[in-house]
């Protein structure tokens, strides 16, 4: 059997592209994990003190969730930590809900990093982090956070460069165009996030492909909304080994994001059109969409935190009573 050289060359080309993209994504995830872990270790003791002091105020708790996620760059990590604090009794179930909403809003910071051209800044931070590593102990503490933040930005540039050939593939472009259907886009974003266990990867890829013209804005928004739903799986998995109250907190995280998705669906066309009118590059429009989506959920739910908690507690109490009657 004779294999056409042009076909073999095409297969090898796409194999190289696939490996390069996977390697760049792996570097991004690795850098994100290490950056998050280093900051968590630095702030672990202080974070508990801060949370204990301000978590009784829902607006301060919301701000804490937002800032912590914007700094650590992982809403999954912040929400998982919050759930563990609820389980240990450090904060109450009611006080954890504003933190979850704030964390969901804080994750939009990653989308902005992707939408902006910060590749050169990444290289600078890697060099700064490397140099600081040779300084005295007190300064050397900042070496790895700087280094891994630089790697995050640097890897985003690698992903963008390696994804460029995708727009030449009619099959891939055609498949991704189906994401303009909000149901398919949300499903695709959710599945990709559940698989990678990192909404930052899904959102980052969608914004990069959007900026390259491979994804339309409506497709990117659908995938971003789906990734918000998919990222709740991480907190759910983290709660499995914890107590009932922790599982309930993870469940509410799912409810919040499901609420946002259900609100988005009837108005997706209007929302996409409004975002498309923003005078900015299309990648930045996608980042705006992510921000507006999470901000809208927070604005709608924050005033009703007490009512939500009361309603859920009544539901769970009645459910427990019915189980006792059956038993």
mmCIF file of N, CA and C in Angstrom, residues 163-170 173 212-214:
data_model
loop_
_atom_site.group_PDB
_atom_site.id
_atom_site.type_symbol
_atom_site.label_atom_id
_atom_site.label_comp_id
_atom_site.label_asym_id
_atom_site.label_seq_id
_atom_site.Cartn_x
_atom_site.Cartn_y
_atom_site.Cartn_z
ATOM 1 N N UNK A 163 -1.284 27.258 18.760
ATOM 2 C CA UNK A 163 -2.654 27.073 18.282
ATOM 3 C C UNK A 163 -2.896 27.741 16.931
ATOM 4 N N UNK A 164 -1.971 28.607 16.521
ATOM 5 C CA UNK A 164 -2.159 29.370 15.280
ATOM 6 C C UNK A 164 -2.495 28.510 14.057
ATOM 7 N N UNK A 165 -1.830 27.337 13.844
ATOM 8 C CA UNK A 165 -2.143 26.534 12.648
ATOM 9 C C UNK A 165 -3.557 25.962 12.621
ATOM 10 N N UNK A 166 -4.259 25.964 13.760
ATOM 11 C CA UNK A 166 -5.599 25.367 13.812
ATOM 12 C C UNK A 166 -6.564 26.069 12.862
ATOM 13 N N UNK A 167 -6.390 27.388 12.692
ATOM 14 C CA UNK A 167 -7.327 28.110 11.830
ATOM 15 C C UNK A 167 -7.213 27.713 10.364
ATOM 16 N N UNK A 168 -6.157 26.946 10.025
ATOM 17 C CA UNK A 168 -6.001 26.447 8.660
ATOM 18 C C UNK A 168 -6.768 25.151 8.441
ATOM 19 N N UNK A 169 -7.259 24.545 9.520
ATOM 20 C CA UNK A 169 -7.992 23.280 9.410
ATOM 21 C C UNK A 169 -9.496 23.555 9.328
ATOM 22 N N UNK A 170 -10.085 23.265 8.178
ATOM 23 C CA UNK A 170 -11.516 23.494 7.988
ATOM 24 C C UNK A 170 -12.352 22.610 8.914
ATOM 25 N N UNK A 173 -12.239 24.051 12.557
ATOM 26 C CA UNK A 173 -12.988 25.306 12.582
ATOM 27 C C UNK A 173 -14.488 25.032 12.484
ATOM 28 N N UNK A 212 -7.728 34.618 17.686
ATOM 29 C CA UNK A 212 -7.128 34.188 16.422
ATOM 30 C C UNK A 212 -8.159 34.027 15.309
ATOM 31 N N UNK A 213 -9.428 34.241 15.628
ATOM 32 C CA UNK A 213 -10.468 34.131 14.618
ATOM 33 C C UNK A 213 -10.987 32.727 14.393
ATOM 34 N N UNK A 214 -10.535 31.774 15.203
ATOM 35 C CA UNK A 214 -10.994 30.386 15.072
ATOM 36 C C UNK A 214 -12.376 30.228 15.703
#
